[in-house]
mmCIF file of C-alpha atoms in Angstrom:
data_model
loop_
_atom_site.group_PDB
_atom_site.id
_atom_site.type_symbol
_atom_site.label_atom_id
_atom_site.label_comp_id
_atom_site.label_asym_id
_atom_site.label_seq_id
_atom_site.Cartn_x
_atom_site.Cartn_y
_atom_site.Cartn_z
ATOM 1 C CA UNK A 1 -36.138 -26.173 -22.507
ATOM 2 C CA UNK A 2 -33.582 -23.659 -21.331
ATOM 3 C CA UNK A 3 -33.948 -21.434 -18.343
ATOM 4 C CA UNK A 4 -31.886 -18.533 -17.064
ATOM 5 C CA UNK A 5 -29.590 -19.224 -14.150
ATOM 6 C CA UNK A 6 -30.140 -17.191 -11.005
ATOM 7 C CA UNK A 7 -27.532 -14.471 -11.214
ATOM 8 C CA UNK A 8 -25.955 -12.188 -8.633
ATOM 9 C CA UNK A 9 -23.853 -9.201 -9.563
ATOM 10 C CA UNK A 10 -21.840 -6.461 -7.918
ATOM 11 C CA UNK A 11 -19.760 -3.528 -8.979
ATOM 12 C CA UNK A 12 -16.112 -2.726 -8.260
ATOM 13 C CA UNK A 13 -13.803 0.073 -9.459
ATOM 14 C CA UNK A 14 -12.156 -2.025 -12.154
ATOM 15 C CA UNK A 15 -14.432 -5.015 -12.570
ATOM 16 C CA UNK A 16 -18.023 -6.060 -12.438
ATOM 17 C CA UNK A 17 -18.622 -9.469 -10.926
ATOM 18 C CA UNK A 18 -21.378 -11.818 -12.055
ATOM 19 C CA UNK A 19 -22.150 -15.051 -10.268
ATOM 20 C CA UNK A 20 -24.314 -17.650 -12.004
ATOM 21 C CA UNK A 21 -25.756 -19.860 -9.285
ATOM 22 C CA UNK A 22 -25.785 -23.375 -10.731
ATOM 23 C CA UNK A 23 -24.685 -26.303 -8.603
ATOM 24 C CA UNK A 24 -22.575 -29.073 -10.145
ATOM 25 C CA UNK A 25 -22.400 -27.302 -13.473
ATOM 26 C CA UNK A 26 -21.279 -29.082 -16.641
ATOM 27 C CA UNK A 27 -20.402 -27.891 -20.146
ATOM 28 C CA UNK A 28 -19.891 -24.359 -18.914
ATOM 29 C CA UNK A 29 -19.515 -21.821 -21.687
ATOM 30 C CA UNK A 30 -18.943 -18.136 -21.120
ATOM 31 C CA UNK A 31 -18.618 -15.767 -24.021
ATOM 32 C CA UNK A 32 -17.695 -12.181 -23.209
ATOM 33 C CA UNK A 33 -17.925 -9.627 -25.975
ATOM 34 C CA UNK A 34 -17.493 -5.883 -25.909
ATOM 35 C CA UNK A 35 -20.938 -5.227 -24.524
ATOM 36 C CA UNK A 36 -22.491 -8.618 -24.050
ATOM 37 C CA UNK A 37 -22.105 -11.748 -21.985
ATOM 38 C CA UNK A 38 -23.566 -15.122 -22.916
ATOM 39 C CA UNK A 39 -23.505 -17.898 -20.347
ATOM 40 C CA UNK A 40 -24.639 -21.477 -20.717
ATOM 41 C CA UNK A 41 -24.268 -24.743 -18.851
ATOM 42 C CA UNK A 42 -26.141 -27.809 -17.660
ATOM 43 C CA UNK A 43 -26.595 -29.025 -14.111
ATOM 44 C CA UNK A 44 -26.319 -32.591 -12.835
ATOM 45 C CA UNK A 45 -29.945 -33.249 -13.800
ATOM 46 C CA UNK A 46 -29.307 -32.155 -17.365
ATOM 47 C CA UNK A 47 -31.285 -28.919 -17.061
ATOM 48 C CA UNK A 48 -29.923 -26.332 -19.471
ATOM 49 C CA UNK A 49 -29.234 -22.801 -18.296
ATOM 50 C CA UNK A 50 -28.740 -19.890 -20.612
ATOM 51 C CA UNK A 51 -28.280 -16.182 -19.898
ATOM 52 C CA UNK A 52 -27.728 -13.549 -22.521
ATOM 53 C CA UNK A 53 -26.933 -10.180 -20.956
ATOM 54 C CA UNK A 54 -26.460 -6.980 -22.863
ATOM 55 C CA UNK A 55 -24.082 -5.145 -20.577
ATOM 56 C CA UNK A 56 -24.534 -1.642 -19.271
ATOM 57 C CA UNK A 57 -21.222 -0.412 -20.672
ATOM 58 C CA UNK A 58 -18.271 -1.541 -22.733
ATOM 59 C CA UNK A 59 -15.916 -4.125 -21.238
ATOM 60 C CA UNK A 60 -12.500 -5.517 -21.989
ATOM 61 C CA UNK A 61 -13.200 -9.125 -22.940
ATOM 62 C CA UNK A 62 -9.524 -10.087 -23.054
ATOM 63 C CA UNK A 63 -8.990 -9.144 -19.430
ATOM 64 C CA UNK A 64 -12.052 -10.940 -18.112
ATOM 65 C CA UNK A 65 -12.148 -14.372 -16.539
ATOM 66 C CA UNK A 66 -14.470 -16.887 -15.001
ATOM 67 C CA UNK A 67 -14.051 -19.374 -12.224
ATOM 68 C CA UNK A 68 -16.199 -22.426 -11.616
ATOM 69 C CA UNK A 69 -16.965 -23.885 -8.202
ATOM 70 C CA UNK A 70 -19.370 -26.619 -7.101
ATOM 71 C CA UNK A 71 -22.006 -24.026 -6.332
ATOM 72 C CA UNK A 72 -21.633 -21.418 -9.041
ATOM 73 C CA UNK A 73 -19.658 -19.859 -11.861
ATOM 74 C CA UNK A 74 -18.216 -16.416 -11.147
ATOM 75 C CA UNK A 75 -17.211 -14.084 -13.954
ATOM 76 C CA UNK A 76 -15.141 -11.025 -13.339
ATOM 77 C CA UNK A 77 -15.348 -8.637 -16.205
ATOM 78 C CA UNK A 78 -12.884 -5.837 -16.700
ATOM 79 C CA UNK A 79 -14.532 -2.485 -17.291
ATOM 80 C CA UNK A 80 -13.363 -0.437 -20.220
ATOM 81 C CA UNK A 81 -13.687 2.731 -18.162
ATOM 82 C CA UNK A 82 -12.335 2.115 -14.706
ATOM 83 C CA UNK A 83 -13.714 3.809 -11.636
ATOM 84 C CA UNK A 84 -17.015 4.551 -13.314
ATOM 85 C CA UNK A 85 -19.823 3.069 -11.256
ATOM 86 C CA UNK A 86 -22.371 0.880 -12.969
ATOM 87 C CA UNK A 87 -25.848 1.602 -11.617
ATOM 88 C CA UNK A 88 -26.984 -1.716 -13.089
ATOM 89 C CA UNK A 89 -25.538 -4.598 -15.092
ATOM 90 C CA UNK A 90 -27.970 -4.532 -17.997
ATOM 91 C CA UNK A 91 -27.995 -1.996 -20.762
ATOM 92 C CA UNK A 92 -31.742 -1.526 -20.536
ATOM 93 C CA UNK A 93 -33.212 -0.322 -17.307
ATOM 94 C CA UNK A 94 -35.140 -3.499 -16.644
ATOM 95 C CA UNK A 95 -34.721 -5.994 -13.873
ATOM 96 C CA UNK A 96 -35.107 -9.585 -14.989
ATOM 97 C CA UNK A 97 -36.540 -11.857 -12.306
ATOM 98 C CA UNK A 98 -33.379 -13.991 -12.290
ATOM 99 C CA UNK A 99 -31.023 -11.096 -11.607
ATOM 100 C CA UNK A 100 -30.172 -9.684 -8.160
ATOM 101 C CA UNK A 101 -27.569 -7.485 -6.586
ATOM 102 C CA UNK A 102 -25.114 -9.398 -4.409
ATOM 103 C CA UNK A 103 -25.495 -7.224 -1.307
ATOM 104 C CA UNK A 104 -22.976 -9.310 0.654
ATOM 105 C CA UNK A 105 -20.270 -8.117 -1.702
ATOM 106 C CA UNK A 106 -21.671 -4.694 -2.501
ATOM 107 C CA UNK A 107 -19.898 -1.961 -0.614
ATOM 108 C CA UNK A 108 -18.497 1.490 -0.939
ATOM 109 C CA UNK A 109 -15.430 1.759 -3.067
ATOM 110 C CA UNK A 110 -13.325 3.797 -0.748
ATOM 111 C CA UNK A 111 -10.017 2.035 -0.181
ATOM 112 C CA UNK A 112 -11.436 -0.892 -2.072
ATOM 113 C CA UNK A 113 -8.842 -1.303 -4.799
ATOM 114 C CA UNK A 114 -6.531 -3.368 -2.617
ATOM 115 C CA UNK A 115 -9.405 -5.656 -1.702
ATOM 116 C CA UNK A 116 -10.381 -5.974 -5.320
ATOM 117 C CA UNK A 117 -6.851 -6.729 -6.486
ATOM 118 C CA UNK A 118 -6.498 -9.403 -3.808
ATOM 119 C CA UNK A 119 -9.773 -11.002 -4.861
ATOM 120 C CA UNK A 120 -8.817 -11.106 -8.520
ATOM 121 C CA UNK A 121 -5.394 -12.544 -7.701
ATOM 122 C CA UNK A 122 -6.961 -15.129 -5.465
ATOM 123 C CA UNK A 123 -9.331 -16.185 -8.256
ATOM 124 C CA UNK A 124 -6.564 -16.230 -10.830
ATOM 125 C CA UNK A 125 -4.420 -18.575 -8.749
ATOM 126 C CA UNK A 126 -7.054 -21.273 -8.457
#
């Protein structure tokens, strides 16, 4: 039996960030298409997680990355149209129970591009 991973997301001028909260993940697979993201993994207990998200808008799959940590897998997805705010992550205006806004990282964009660039560089180096 598969279950969706608890997912946090937030919006930035160039990227949207998605964090799949699975501790000690194994067999992580992330597939990013033009308007869809499919995530799957297992945790240490062998529970399978699977999320299939039809994205709000078109993205640039080639310039998107993910980073795994012990606590979660973070995907940063390059928007096709930069500086266009995403009111939500899903194409349909529904809120799945497993999806939440990451309010700790959600903030106004003003002067935010430097912060964003630093974050992406920091992720890329790891």
